[in-house]
Amino acid sequence: MGQSEAANAPTDDVGGEGEDFDPIGTLTLIGIYFAILVLAWVYIYFVEFLGRDLVVVG
Amino acid sequence: MSTAIESEPTFVDKFPDEARVVRAAFMSSFFALFLGAIFGIIQTLHRTDVARIIPSTDYYTVLTAHGVFMVISFTIFFLVGLFTWALTRSLDRPLINIKITWTWYGLMAAGMTLTGISILAGFVDSIDMSADVLYTFYAPLQAHPLFYAGLAVFIVGTWIAGADWFRTFLAWRREHPDERIPLQTFMVLTTMTMWYIASSAVAASVLLFLLPWSLGFIDQVNPTLTRTLFWFFGHPVVYFWLMPAYMLWYTVLPKIAGGRLFSDPLARVVFVLFVLLSTPVGIHHQYLDPGIAEGFKFISMTNTMFLLLPSLLTAFTVVASVEYGARKNGGTGLLGWLTNLPWRKPAFTGMMLAGLMFAAGGFSGMVNAGMNINYLIHNTLWVPGHFHLTVGTAVALTMMAGTYWIWPQISNKPIYSSQIGLFQVVLWFIGMALMSNAMHAQGLLGVPRRTAEPEYSGFDYPTMFGGFEELNIQIAIGGTLLFVSTILFLGNLVLTMGNPKVSGLAEPLPSPVSGAEDAPKVLDNLRLWVSIALTLVVLAYALPIAAIINRGGLLGPGVGTYPVWVAPLFDALANAAATLLGAVGDASAALAEVVR
Amino acid sequence: MHIHAYEKLWLALSIVLILALVGTVTYGAVGPGVAMVADSQSTVDPGALDEDERFSEPRVEQVGENEYEAYVVAYQFGFEPTPIVVPANSTVTLHVTSRDVIHGFEVVGTNANTMVVPGEVSEITVETDEPTEYGLLCNEYCGAGHHVMEGKIHVVSQSEFENRGGDSE
Ligand code: HEM
Ligand SMILES: [Cu+2]
Ligand SMILES: [Cu+2]
């Protein structure tokens, strides 16, 4: 529990190297998530919801 | 980590008084979790018809207890403990007056005890008191006055807690006029700002309407108005539960992963967005309410959808921070780095699994937010399916996982068993995957939530996704695993408390890759955000509330009073129904015997 | 403030997603014409439903060619009328109110689902197809007997409906 955070200098390492870090793995994972979201949404809205009886029209 | 850290003092070494408060808050929280889990398993086995050990009329007492203990006491007591730790730690200064701190803790504990008594008294026939109104307490169902009074005291306790933290921050500010607000403190202050705005409405509802009404000072209330005031509070409260989890994901998870937070400025942006957007959305819980114009519902939906943004950003920032840690530890490849993570640590695995479940909950949340698709799932079991992913796992599992990391530092006692911890968090994930998935599926069949016996005499559910009965089995198995997991967590913690004290348990938090100095100064301007937030709230709510009062009157269009705490009629009905159902149950059991 | 390019990309995708969600819901409203329960009906005194022309006699009545109106009262713990009998291939506007506490009105397995609040009238219009039977249940906790609160909706052929005298009692 060091001094207050704002005054904390990075101690352990990679220092400025952080700037070069490209989170390509994160982008991949989140891209997959995005695709699942879109597909699941299309299914639930158009098939499950609009495909049911007694759609409320007024 | 190196030997240098061994000499480093832990939180409890530096702030023993604050650490005691944090421990007390956590213990209250876990006591509530324990009670909540007992009621959780009772109702799971009851509504799935696996074991009905209570009369169905008592189901609603159990459900009220489960809801209130889980989402009011478990989550909020953990929050005040965590925030006390985070504020003190990140400001590196004690709270201004520990007596005040104990005062708010005492008020919260007293308030919750009163409310808890009023609920649990519902099990004892000889006491003329009960509060079977569920945690949403919609009028004109009426609880015993003690229920509302206890809630009011509890909320006042949280207000004083917020004031305690703000004053400590201001004291720090005088000592450090030019420094940026440390990130964790920033999170505490923004979250509490949101809480003040949100809880004012429920406080108004309780103090102006429900409490006087339950005491007999006024005859009736306007049910749409009190419902609207509840949801004014009810949506932001979900972010109040979530923010402790976000704080742990942003500030602790990257550290455990061996890395650092990817971006401090973005974390600040996310919390500011929550202050701005989490309140003017509550009407999305009332999409299917009569008496509220469609336009208001649409506005609420648009705001709600934009509220997805901070969570979607969080997903990226947190995963990127973890990836950073993995790559620093030699991780390579597009996804190969996932193997370079400390999966054996329960704190890490627990938080990651919690995050994964939150991603799934994100999907059902999108559905809940979509105005007209609400016809499909409103008040079906889909909804509890959704929030057991969010508050029931993203929040609850992160809190448990976080405890494995924090507890040693606030007590100087190492965790009793890391293996049990790991097993427990994985078990929770499996149990919840089963229970929640089957709840969503039953919801699509039309199975209602909040119902003791969701099988009806006049019709069957359509058969899809395996059918009603098969899904019931999945829910029952899932719920049982969750219950076992909770007991393992609590047992592990109790055994931890029996461990001897040791030194060298400190885990300092590293600073972010992109630090506070990179964040625009305006982000720290809380006054600005409060005024924008209030403006948005007024824009979203002034007209709907005016319209509701205009339609039904301040005290409702002649709506009666339906106490569920002193009503012989109800009791008679309840007993009759219970006997009847018991008889039917016995008869069918006998029949089943014969058939076999 | 420095934001990584990938994160900017994700931010853009997120905004696209949000707009697409709002877009889908808007499409549902203007395309298939899904409408929300709203404030179209005037309030009612729940203690004096028998004096209200809409609810004094819970019923289904014809109001035009192939157009029907149903007036339904929810109470602890049931629905009136029960069953609610409506003709096939017609447009039915349901008006539901409560005599006591808040209830739910859910036609099982369909999109007909609304809150029922005392003092307010929920109005939803649906179109029926072939003759069939639907279960009806209350999906908002309304007291100790909540789980026994159920009803039925019978969609019957036009001729069968007329034989019943157009009334559901
Ligand atoms: C031991 C693990 C748990 C089990 C077995 C469990 C089971 C259930 C079940 C079956 C329901 C639905 C009851 C119904 O609608 O009829 C329910 C409702 C609920 N649960 Fe859980 N749950 C667990 C943990 C949690 C946690 C950790 C939280 C939150 C932190 C939570 C919050 C809630 C809430 C708010 C409700 C809704 C209450 C209401 O409708 O009034 N549960 N739970
Ligand atoms: Cu909400
Ligand atoms: Cu009900």
Coordinates of N, CA and C and ligand atoms in Angstrom, one line a residue, chain B residues 33 36-45 47-48 59-60 63-64 66-72 74-75 133-136 241 380-381 384-385 387-388 390-393 395-397 400 428 432 435 439 448-452 475 478-484 486, ligand 1:
Chain B
L33 N -25.7 -13.0 2.7 CA -25.6 -14.0 1.6 C -26.0 -15.4 2.1
G36 N -29.7 -15.5 2.4 CA -30.2 -15.4 1.0 C -30.1 -16.7 0.3
A37 N -29.0 -17.4 0.5 CA -28.7 -18.7 -0.2 C -29.7 -19.7 0.4
I38 N -29.9 -19.7 1.7 CA -30.9 -20.7 2.2 C -32.3 -20.5 1.6
F39 N -32.7 -19.2 1.6 CA -34.0 -19.0 1.0 C -34.0 -19.3 -0.5
G40 N -32.8 -19.0 -1.1 CA -32.7 -19.3 -2.6 C -32.9 -20.8 -2.9
I41 N -32.3 -21.6 -2.1 CA -32.4 -23.1 -2.4 C -33.8 -23.5 -2.1
I42 N -34.4 -23.0 -1.0 CA -35.8 -23.4 -0.7 C -36.7 -23.1 -1.9
Q43 N -36.6 -21.9 -2.4 CA -37.6 -21.5 -3.4 C -37.3 -22.2 -4.8
T44 N -36.0 -22.4 -5.0 CA -35.7 -23.1 -6.3 C -36.3 -24.5 -6.3
L45 N -36.1 -25.2 -5.1 CA -36.7 -26.6 -5.1 C -38.2 -26.6 -5.1
R47 N -40.3 -24.1 -6.4 CA -41.0 -23.8 -7.7 C -40.8 -24.8 -8.8
T48 N -39.7 -25.6 -8.6 CA -39.5 -26.6 -9.6 C -40.1 -27.9 -9.2
Y59 N -44.3 -19.2 0.3 CA -43.2 -19.0 -0.8 C -42.9 -17.5 -0.9
Y60 N -43.9 -16.6 -0.7 CA -43.7 -15.2 -1.0 C -42.9 -14.5 0.2
L63 N -39.4 -15.5 -0.8 CA -39.0 -14.8 -1.9 C -38.6 -13.3 -1.5
T64 N -39.5 -12.8 -0.7 CA -39.1 -11.4 -0.2 C -37.8 -11.4 0.6
H66 N -35.3 -13.6 0.2 CA -34.2 -13.8 -0.7 C -33.9 -12.5 -1.4
G67 N -34.9 -11.8 -2.0 CA -34.6 -10.6 -2.7 C -34.0 -9.5 -1.8
V68 N -34.6 -9.3 -0.7 CA -34.1 -8.2 0.2 C -32.7 -8.5 0.7
F69 N -32.5 -9.7 1.2 CA -31.2 -10.1 1.8 C -30.1 -10.1 0.7
M70 N -30.4 -10.6 -0.5 CA -29.4 -10.6 -1.5 C -29.1 -9.2 -2.1
V71 N -30.1 -8.5 -2.6 CA -29.8 -7.3 -3.3 C -29.8 -6.1 -2.5
I72 N -30.3 -6.1 -1.3 CA -30.1 -4.9 -0.5 C -29.0 -5.1 0.5
F74 N -26.7 -8.0 1.2 CA -25.4 -8.6 0.7 C -24.6 -7.7 -0.1
T75 N -25.2 -7.1 -1.2 CA -24.5 -6.3 -2.1 C -24.1 -5.0 -1.5
V133 N -44.1 -8.5 0.5 CA -44.4 -7.5 -0.6 C -43.2 -7.6 -1.6
L134 N -42.3 -8.5 -1.4 CA -41.2 -8.7 -2.3 C -40.3 -7.4 -2.2
Y135 N -39.1 -7.5 -2.8 CA -38.2 -6.4 -2.6 C -38.6 -5.1 -3.4
T136 N -39.7 -5.3 -4.2 CA -40.1 -4.1 -5.0 C -41.3 -3.4 -4.3
W241 N -25.0 -1.8 -7.5 CA -24.5 -3.1 -7.2 C -23.3 -3.4 -8.0
T380 N -41.6 -12.8 -17.0 CA -41.4 -14.3 -17.1 C -40.1 -14.6 -16.4
L381 N -39.9 -15.9 -16.3 CA -38.7 -16.4 -15.6 C -37.4 -15.9 -16.3
P384 N -35.5 -13.1 -14.0 CA -34.6 -13.6 -13.0 C -33.4 -14.4 -13.6
G385 N -33.6 -15.0 -14.8 CA -32.5 -15.6 -15.5 C -31.5 -14.6 -15.8
F387 N -31.0 -11.5 -14.4 CA -30.3 -10.8 -13.3 C -29.5 -11.7 -12.4
H388 N -29.7 -13.0 -12.5 CA -28.8 -13.9 -11.8 C -27.4 -14.0 -12.6
T390 N -26.3 -11.1 -14.0 CA -25.7 -9.8 -13.7 C -25.4 -9.6 -12.2
V391 N -26.4 -9.3 -11.4 CA -26.2 -9.1 -10.0 C -25.8 -10.4 -9.3
G392 N -26.5 -11.5 -9.8 CA -26.3 -12.8 -9.1 C -25.0 -13.4 -9.4
T393 N -24.3 -13.0 -10.5 CA -23.0 -13.6 -10.8 C -21.9 -12.5 -11.0
V395 N -21.8 -9.6 -10.2 CA -21.5 -8.9 -8.9 C -21.2 -9.9 -7.8
A396 N -22.0 -10.8 -7.6 CA -21.8 -11.7 -6.4 C -20.5 -12.5 -6.5
L397 N -20.3 -13.1 -7.7 CA -19.0 -13.9 -7.9 C -17.8 -13.0 -7.8
M400 N -17.2 -12.4 -4.2 CA -16.5 -13.5 -3.5 C -15.1 -13.6 -3.9
W428 N -19.8 -22.3 -8.9 CA -20.8 -21.2 -9.0 C -21.1 -21.0 -10.5
M432 N -24.6 -21.6 -12.1 CA -25.4 -20.5 -12.7 C -25.6 -20.7 -14.1
M435 N -28.7 -23.0 -14.1 CA -29.9 -22.4 -13.6 C -30.4 -21.2 -14.5
M439 N -33.7 -20.9 -16.9 CA -34.7 -19.8 -16.5 C -35.0 -19.0 -17.8
P448 N -44.1 -17.9 -15.6 CA -44.0 -16.6 -14.9 C -42.9 -16.7 -13.8
R449 N -42.4 -15.5 -13.4 CA -41.5 -15.4 -12.3 C -42.4 -15.2 -11.0
R450 N -41.7 -15.2 -9.9 CA -42.4 -14.9 -8.6 C -43.7 -15.7 -8.4
T451 N -43.6 -17.0 -8.7 CA -44.8 -17.9 -8.6 C -44.4 -19.2 -7.9
A452 N -45.1 -19.5 -6.8 CA -44.8 -20.7 -6.0 C -45.0 -22.0 -6.8
I475 N -32.9 -26.3 -13.5 CA -32.9 -25.2 -12.6 C -32.6 -25.7 -11.2
G478 N -28.9 -26.7 -10.9 CA -28.1 -25.4 -10.9 C -28.2 -24.8 -9.5
G479 N -29.4 -24.6 -9.0 CA -29.6 -23.9 -7.8 C -28.9 -24.7 -6.6
T480 N -28.9 -26.0 -6.7 CA -28.2 -26.8 -5.7 C -26.7 -26.5 -5.7
L481 N -26.1 -26.5 -6.9 CA -24.7 -26.3 -7.0 C -24.4 -24.9 -6.5
L482 N -25.2 -23.9 -6.7 CA -25.0 -22.6 -6.2 C -25.0 -22.5 -4.7
F483 N -26.0 -23.3 -4.2 CA -26.1 -23.3 -2.7 C -24.8 -23.9 -2.1
V484 N -24.4 -25.0 -2.7 CA -23.1 -25.7 -2.2 C -21.9 -24.7 -2.3
T486 N -22.0 -21.5 -2.3 CA -22.0 -20.4 -1.3 C -21.5 -21.0 0.1
Ligands
HEM1 C1 -27.6 -19.6 -3.8 C2 -27.8 -19.2 -5.0 C3 -29.1 -18.7 -5.5 C4 -30.2 -19.4 -5.9 C5 -30.4 -20.9 -5.7 C6 -31.2 -18.5 -6.3 C7 -32.5 -18.8 -6.8 C8 -33.5 -17.9 -7.2 C9 -34.7 -18.3 -7.9 C10 -35.1 -19.7 -8.3 C11 -35.4 -17.1 -8.0 C12 -36.8 -17.0 -8.7 C13 -37.9 -17.1 -7.8 C14 -39.2 -16.7 -8.5 O1 -39.3 -15.7 -9.3 O2 -40.2 -17.4 -8.2 C15 -34.6 -16.1 -7.5 C16 -35.0 -14.7 -7.5 C17 -34.2 -13.7 -7.1 N1 -32.8 -13.8 -6.8 FE1 -31.8 -15.5 -6.6 N2 -30.7 -17.2 -6.3 C18 -29.4 -17.3 -5.8 C19 -28.5 -16.2 -5.6 C20 -28.9 -14.9 -5.8 C21 -27.9 -13.9 -5.7 C22 -26.4 -14.0 -5.4 C23 -28.6 -12.7 -5.9 C24 -28.2 -11.3 -5.9 C25 -27.1 -10.8 -5.4 C26 -30.0 -13.1 -6.1 C27 -31.0 -12.2 -6.4 C28 -32.3 -12.5 -6.6 C29 -33.4 -11.6 -6.8 C30 -33.3 -10.1 -6.7 C31 -34.6 -12.3 -7.1 C32 -35.9 -11.8 -7.5 C33 -36.8 -11.7 -6.3 C34 -38.2 -11.2 -6.7 O3 -38.7 -11.6 -7.8 O4 -38.8 -10.5 -5.9 N3 -30.1 -14.4 -6.1 N4 -33.4 -16.6 -7.0

